[in-house]
XYZ file of C-alpha atoms in Angstrom:
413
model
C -64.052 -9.925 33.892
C -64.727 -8.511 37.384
C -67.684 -6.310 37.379
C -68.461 -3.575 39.606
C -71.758 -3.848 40.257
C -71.180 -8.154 41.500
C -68.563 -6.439 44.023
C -71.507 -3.749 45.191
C -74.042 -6.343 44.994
C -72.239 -7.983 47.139
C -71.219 -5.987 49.946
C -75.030 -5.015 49.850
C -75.922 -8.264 50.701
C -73.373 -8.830 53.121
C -74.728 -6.160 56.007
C -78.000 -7.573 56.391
C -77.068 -11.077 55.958
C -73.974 -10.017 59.033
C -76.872 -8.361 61.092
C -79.111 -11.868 60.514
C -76.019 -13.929 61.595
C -75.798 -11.698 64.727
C -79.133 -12.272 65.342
C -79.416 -15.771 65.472
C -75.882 -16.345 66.937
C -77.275 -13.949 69.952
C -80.339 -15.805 70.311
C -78.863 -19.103 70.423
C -75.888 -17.982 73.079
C -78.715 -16.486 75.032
C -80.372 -20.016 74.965
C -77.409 -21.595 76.476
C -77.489 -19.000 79.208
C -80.728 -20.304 80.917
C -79.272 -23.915 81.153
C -75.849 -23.225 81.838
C -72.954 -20.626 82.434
C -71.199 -19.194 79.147
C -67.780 -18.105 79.062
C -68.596 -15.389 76.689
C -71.723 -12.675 76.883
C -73.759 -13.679 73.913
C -73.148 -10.499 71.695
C -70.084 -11.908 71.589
C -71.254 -15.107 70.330
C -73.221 -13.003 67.454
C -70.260 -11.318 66.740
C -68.152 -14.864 66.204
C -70.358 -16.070 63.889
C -70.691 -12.300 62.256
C -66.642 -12.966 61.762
C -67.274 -16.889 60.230
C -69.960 -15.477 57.952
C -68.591 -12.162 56.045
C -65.000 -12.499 57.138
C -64.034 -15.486 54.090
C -65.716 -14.270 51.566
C -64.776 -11.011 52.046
C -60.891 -12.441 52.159
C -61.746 -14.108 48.735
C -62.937 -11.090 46.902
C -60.262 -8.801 47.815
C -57.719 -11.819 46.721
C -59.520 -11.557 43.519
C -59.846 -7.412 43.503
C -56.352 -7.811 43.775
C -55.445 -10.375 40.744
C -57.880 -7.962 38.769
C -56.258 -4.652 39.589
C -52.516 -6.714 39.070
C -53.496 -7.883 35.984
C -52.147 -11.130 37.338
C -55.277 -13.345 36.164
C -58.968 -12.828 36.060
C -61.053 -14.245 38.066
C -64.749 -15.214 36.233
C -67.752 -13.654 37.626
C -69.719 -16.985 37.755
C -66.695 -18.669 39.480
C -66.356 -15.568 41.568
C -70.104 -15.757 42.443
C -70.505 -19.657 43.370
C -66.929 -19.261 45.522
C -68.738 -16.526 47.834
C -71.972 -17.986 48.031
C -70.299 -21.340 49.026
C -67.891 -19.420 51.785
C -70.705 -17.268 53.006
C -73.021 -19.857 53.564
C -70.477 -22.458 54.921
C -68.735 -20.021 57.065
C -72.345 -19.429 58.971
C -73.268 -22.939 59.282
C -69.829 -23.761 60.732
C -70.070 -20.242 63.178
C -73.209 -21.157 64.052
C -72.364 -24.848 64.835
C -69.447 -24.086 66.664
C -71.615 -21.903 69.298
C -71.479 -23.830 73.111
C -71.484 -22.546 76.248
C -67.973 -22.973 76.641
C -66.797 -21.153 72.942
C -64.305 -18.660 74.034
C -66.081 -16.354 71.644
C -64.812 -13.565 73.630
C -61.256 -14.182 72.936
C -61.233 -15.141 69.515
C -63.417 -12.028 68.411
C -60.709 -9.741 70.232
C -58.117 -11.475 68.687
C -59.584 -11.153 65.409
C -60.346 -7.178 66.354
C -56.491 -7.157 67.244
C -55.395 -8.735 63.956
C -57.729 -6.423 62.261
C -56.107 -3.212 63.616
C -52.502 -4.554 62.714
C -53.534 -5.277 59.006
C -54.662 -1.370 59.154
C -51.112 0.400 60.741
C -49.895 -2.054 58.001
C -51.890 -1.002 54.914
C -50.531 3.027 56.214
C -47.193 1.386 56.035
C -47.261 -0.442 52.891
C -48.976 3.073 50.933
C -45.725 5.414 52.417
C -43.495 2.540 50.847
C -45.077 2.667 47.780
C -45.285 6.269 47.163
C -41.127 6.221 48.367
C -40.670 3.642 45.801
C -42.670 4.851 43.044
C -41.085 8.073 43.408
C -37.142 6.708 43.569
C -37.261 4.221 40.717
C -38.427 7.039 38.446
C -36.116 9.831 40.182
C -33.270 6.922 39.454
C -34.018 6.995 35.612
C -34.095 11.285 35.677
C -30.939 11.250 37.782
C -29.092 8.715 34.570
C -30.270 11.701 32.139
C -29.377 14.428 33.973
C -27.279 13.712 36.603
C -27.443 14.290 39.903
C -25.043 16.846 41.142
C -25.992 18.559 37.729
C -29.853 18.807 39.227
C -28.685 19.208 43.005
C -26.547 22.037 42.160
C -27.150 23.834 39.136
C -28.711 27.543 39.321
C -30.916 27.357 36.262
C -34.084 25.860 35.339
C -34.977 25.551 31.393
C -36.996 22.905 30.843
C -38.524 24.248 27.911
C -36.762 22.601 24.836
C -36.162 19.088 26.403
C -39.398 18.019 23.998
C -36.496 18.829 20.583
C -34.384 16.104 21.997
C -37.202 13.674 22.528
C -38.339 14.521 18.932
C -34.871 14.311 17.594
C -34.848 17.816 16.649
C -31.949 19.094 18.631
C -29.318 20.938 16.898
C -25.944 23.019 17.691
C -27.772 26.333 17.462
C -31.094 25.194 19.857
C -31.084 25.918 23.426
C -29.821 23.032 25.857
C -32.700 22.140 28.244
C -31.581 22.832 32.113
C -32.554 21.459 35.370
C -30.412 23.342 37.596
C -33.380 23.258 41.054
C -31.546 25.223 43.234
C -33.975 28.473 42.419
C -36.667 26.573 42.693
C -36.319 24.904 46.207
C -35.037 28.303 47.027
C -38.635 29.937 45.645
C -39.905 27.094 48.230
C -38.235 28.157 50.716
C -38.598 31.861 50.390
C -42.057 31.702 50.296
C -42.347 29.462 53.159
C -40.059 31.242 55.574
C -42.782 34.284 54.536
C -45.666 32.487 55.386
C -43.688 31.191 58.972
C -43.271 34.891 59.470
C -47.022 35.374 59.358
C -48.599 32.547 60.728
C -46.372 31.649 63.556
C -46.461 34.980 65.493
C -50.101 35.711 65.149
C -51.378 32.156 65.586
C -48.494 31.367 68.567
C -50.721 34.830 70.704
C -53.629 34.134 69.803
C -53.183 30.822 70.918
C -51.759 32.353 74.352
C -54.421 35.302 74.133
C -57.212 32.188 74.130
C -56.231 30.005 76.897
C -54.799 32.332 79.121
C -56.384 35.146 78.756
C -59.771 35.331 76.975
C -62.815 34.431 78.923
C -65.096 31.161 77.964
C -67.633 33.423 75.823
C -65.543 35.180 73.716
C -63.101 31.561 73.415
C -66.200 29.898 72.158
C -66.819 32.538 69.781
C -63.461 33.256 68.189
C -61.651 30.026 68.206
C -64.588 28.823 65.617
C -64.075 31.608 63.734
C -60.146 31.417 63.072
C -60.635 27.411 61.994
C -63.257 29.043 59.639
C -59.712 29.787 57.428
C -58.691 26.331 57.490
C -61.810 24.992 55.404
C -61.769 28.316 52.557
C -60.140 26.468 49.513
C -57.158 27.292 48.308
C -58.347 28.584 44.931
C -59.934 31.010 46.944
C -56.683 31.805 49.094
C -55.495 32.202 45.338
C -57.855 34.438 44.019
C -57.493 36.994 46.865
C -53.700 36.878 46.579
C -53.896 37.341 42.562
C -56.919 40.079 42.620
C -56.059 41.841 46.115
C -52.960 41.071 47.629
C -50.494 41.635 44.819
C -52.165 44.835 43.124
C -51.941 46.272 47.018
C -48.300 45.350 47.499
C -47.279 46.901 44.196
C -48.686 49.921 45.227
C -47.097 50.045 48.373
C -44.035 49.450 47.383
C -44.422 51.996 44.351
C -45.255 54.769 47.040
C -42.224 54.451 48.190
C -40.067 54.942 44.958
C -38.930 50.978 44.572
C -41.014 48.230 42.116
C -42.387 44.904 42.547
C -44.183 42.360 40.331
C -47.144 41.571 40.255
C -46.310 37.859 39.790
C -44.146 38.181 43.847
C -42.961 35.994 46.299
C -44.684 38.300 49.062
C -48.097 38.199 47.897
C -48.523 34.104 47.776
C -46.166 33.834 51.293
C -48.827 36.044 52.869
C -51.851 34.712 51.759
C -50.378 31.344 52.626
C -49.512 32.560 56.087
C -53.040 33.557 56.736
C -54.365 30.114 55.523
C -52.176 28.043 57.812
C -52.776 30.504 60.992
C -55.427 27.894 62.412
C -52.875 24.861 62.489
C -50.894 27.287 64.738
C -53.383 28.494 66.519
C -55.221 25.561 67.272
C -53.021 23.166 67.721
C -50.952 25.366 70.389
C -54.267 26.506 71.614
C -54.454 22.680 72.516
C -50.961 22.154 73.488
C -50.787 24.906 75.976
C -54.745 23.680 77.337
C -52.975 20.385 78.220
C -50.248 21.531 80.844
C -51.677 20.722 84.025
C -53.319 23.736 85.975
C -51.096 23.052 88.983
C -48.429 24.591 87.379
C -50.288 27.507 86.451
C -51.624 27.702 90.217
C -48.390 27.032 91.850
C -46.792 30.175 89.522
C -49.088 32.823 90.464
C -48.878 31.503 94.197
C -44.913 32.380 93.961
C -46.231 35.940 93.138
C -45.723 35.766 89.069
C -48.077 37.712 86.983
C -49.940 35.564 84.173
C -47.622 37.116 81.386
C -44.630 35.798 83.001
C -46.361 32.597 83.831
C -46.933 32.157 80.430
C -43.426 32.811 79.074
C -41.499 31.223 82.049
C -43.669 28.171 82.969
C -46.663 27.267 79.847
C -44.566 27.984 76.882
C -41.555 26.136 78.391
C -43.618 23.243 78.801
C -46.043 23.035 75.753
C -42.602 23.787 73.656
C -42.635 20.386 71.918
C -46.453 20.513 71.040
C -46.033 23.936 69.804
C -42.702 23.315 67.425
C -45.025 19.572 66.408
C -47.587 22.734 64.904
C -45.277 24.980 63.531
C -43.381 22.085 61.660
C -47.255 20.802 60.501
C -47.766 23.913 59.519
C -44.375 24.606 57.400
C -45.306 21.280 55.334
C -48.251 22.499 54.272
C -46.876 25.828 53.008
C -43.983 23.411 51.354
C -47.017 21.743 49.748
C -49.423 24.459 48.609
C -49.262 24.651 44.846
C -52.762 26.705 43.933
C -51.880 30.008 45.689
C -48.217 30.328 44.229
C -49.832 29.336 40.635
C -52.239 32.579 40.872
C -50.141 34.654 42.604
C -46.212 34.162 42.102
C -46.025 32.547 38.372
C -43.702 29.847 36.751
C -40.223 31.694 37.088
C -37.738 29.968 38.514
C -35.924 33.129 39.303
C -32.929 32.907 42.012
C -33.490 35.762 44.138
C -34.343 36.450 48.122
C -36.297 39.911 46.779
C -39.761 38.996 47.883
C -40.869 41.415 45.501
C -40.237 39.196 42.273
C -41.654 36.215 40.669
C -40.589 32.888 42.209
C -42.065 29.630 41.535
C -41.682 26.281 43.960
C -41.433 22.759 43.871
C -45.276 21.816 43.694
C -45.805 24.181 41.000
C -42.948 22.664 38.769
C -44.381 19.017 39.879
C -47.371 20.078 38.134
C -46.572 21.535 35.181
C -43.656 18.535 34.195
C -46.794 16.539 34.229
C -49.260 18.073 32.904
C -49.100 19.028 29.024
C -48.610 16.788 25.688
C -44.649 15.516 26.258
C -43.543 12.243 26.384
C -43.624 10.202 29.674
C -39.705 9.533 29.516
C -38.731 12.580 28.542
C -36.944 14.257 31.106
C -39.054 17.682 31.433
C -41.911 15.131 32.836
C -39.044 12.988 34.567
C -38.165 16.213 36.588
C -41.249 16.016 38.329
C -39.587 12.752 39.886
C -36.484 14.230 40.603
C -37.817 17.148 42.293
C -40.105 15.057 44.444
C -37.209 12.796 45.711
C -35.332 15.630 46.740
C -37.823 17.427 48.533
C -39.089 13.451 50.197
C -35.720 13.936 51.207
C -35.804 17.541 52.523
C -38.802 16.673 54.430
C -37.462 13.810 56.516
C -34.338 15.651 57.168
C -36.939 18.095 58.610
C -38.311 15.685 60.518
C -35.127 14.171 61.769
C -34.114 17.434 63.193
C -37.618 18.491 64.193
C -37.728 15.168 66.220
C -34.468 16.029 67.906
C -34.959 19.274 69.378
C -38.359 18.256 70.692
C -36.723 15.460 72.484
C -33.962 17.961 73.363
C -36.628 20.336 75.254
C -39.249 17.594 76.014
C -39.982 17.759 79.900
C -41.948 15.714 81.975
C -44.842 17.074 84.479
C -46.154 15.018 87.058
């Protein structure tokens, strides 16, 4: 069996014996460099035999982390342990015998720096098509219970007495579980669109207010301040919409002769506006700080005040960077599961009153999984479901969000 504390061990190990392998490979390259000319500096030489030392054995234990986690075969510690002493040791006496004044160490330690970088993009490639995979093939086994069109288009969600089925308990007279997810993707986007509302106009100004208008002191002062929101966690985004938010809108509303819940799409949609105003903000703060100052200068030489400069020649230009923002900013409102938990409820009501309960996807996500049912039962399959669809929603998002920046996208030289 694998054990944890050979693999720390190990990598312990490994940095000084790497720094002692730089060392000496250094010391020897410099060596050559008083007799003759070397094709490489000599930290590049330590570096090459850095790469022969750590770079096998580390290959060899995450081939065996691997066959561990896969539960393909295991790999015995003592076999483990002889195998990485014997590449370690061999792959420094071989680095440090191949050193010579002529050892393109340069190239081979860029190349392995290059090969390096690709294995990363990879490993970011591989993890998005697991996480689309793991998601489908269970989404495919909801979809043969349910059905698809059923789930795409039906206008009720009742997940509640799927468990009687899986228990064999179902009868004529019990209730027929339903996972119509049209009010809850419309509970998504309801409370979205309110949070767009919010976030989007106030953090689009300020971002204008900042770089065009404010002077350096107060920018350094204030910019800090609104990313301040950004790291407040969400529970406590959730709190404030539960205890504060909701309890104000009722009253509100109640002055003026109409009701609302206290459990309301308004309250979360809010709350959740004000926690995404910095990825508005800052990122078209950035955006609009990019387009070159000539075309500021050459505006206000034409005789056009800085407002109209602004809306005719900066906003024009820093359009795709700004839509990038707002569409960073609308998946993390499609995301955000603790606020609408504290604030809006479980109901999957089908309404566009902002003053009832709604519930969204995330929320649903959560509570299919959580609790004591079955894993193939399909309350707990619905999670699956619900995630494919919105995967889906997303990168039709993305699709079109891609097009119209490329539609507006303009070059400044």
């Amino acid at each position: 069996m694998l054990d944890s504390t050979l693999v720390y061990g190990f990598l312990a190990g490994l940095l000084p014996l790497s720094w002692i392998a730089y060392r000496i490979g250094r010391g020897k390259a410099a060596g050559f460099e008083k007799t003759a000319a070397l094709h490489s500096r000599p930290e590049m030489h330590g570096w090459y035999v850095v790469a022969t030392t750590a770079l096998p054995s580390m290959l060899a234990l995450l081939i065996s982390l691997l066959l561990h986690a896969s539960k393909i075969r295991e790999v015995p510690s003592a076999v483990l342990i002889a195998a990485l002493f014997v590449l370690t040791a061999g792959g420094f006496y071989l680095g440090v015998r191949a050193l010579s004044p002529t050892l393109r160490a340069r190239n081979r330690v860029e190349t392995l720096a290059e090969w390096l970088l690709i294995a990363a993009s990879f490993v970011s490639i591989l993890t998005t098509v697991g996480i689309v995979l793991s998601i489908v093939f269970e989404a495919v086994h909801f979809f043969q219970l349910v059905g698809f069109w059923n789930f795409l288009t039906g206008t009720s969600w009742n997940p509640d007495t799927a468990f009687l089925e899986g228990a064999g308990r179902s009868g004529e007279e019990s209730a027929k579980p339903e996972f119509g997810s049209v009010p809850v993707f419309a509970g998504t986007f309801l409370i979205t669109f309110i949070a767009l509302a919010v976030a989007v106009p106030i953090g689009l100004f300020s971002a204008i207010y900042l770089s065009e208008y404010a002077s350096y002191s107060f920018r350094q002062i204030v910019k800090p301040v609104l990313e301040i929101l950004a790291g407040i966690p969400t529970v406590v985004y959730g709190f404030f919409a539960a205890i504060t938010v909701s309890p104000l809108i009722v009253e509100i509303v109640g002055f003026f002769g109409a009701e609302a819940s206290y459990t309301n799409a308004l309250s979360p949609g809010i709350v959740m506006g004000i926690m995404i105003i910095p990825l508005v903000s800052s990122l078209s703060d950035d955006v609009i700080n990019s387009v070159p100052q000539s075309l500021r200068e050459g505006s206000l030489a034409l005789g056009m005040t800085v407002s109209e400069t602004a809306k005719k020649v900066i906003l024009p230009a820093a359009l795709p960077g700004i839509v990038a923002a707002v569409l960073l900013a609308m998946s993390r409102a499609i995301g955000e599961t603790m606020i609408v938990v504290m604030a809006a409820g479980l109901d999957a009501n089908l309404t566009l009153n902002p003053l009832e309960g709604v519930t969204t996807v995330t929320v649903r996500i959560v509570d299919s999984l959580t609790g004591d049912q079955e894993f193939d039962s399909p309350a707990t399959l619905s999670a699956y479901g619900l995630g494919f669809v919105l995967l889906v929603v997303t990168l039709v998002l993305n699709v079109v969000s891609s097009v119209v920046v490329r539609r507006f996208r303009e070059r400044y030289e």
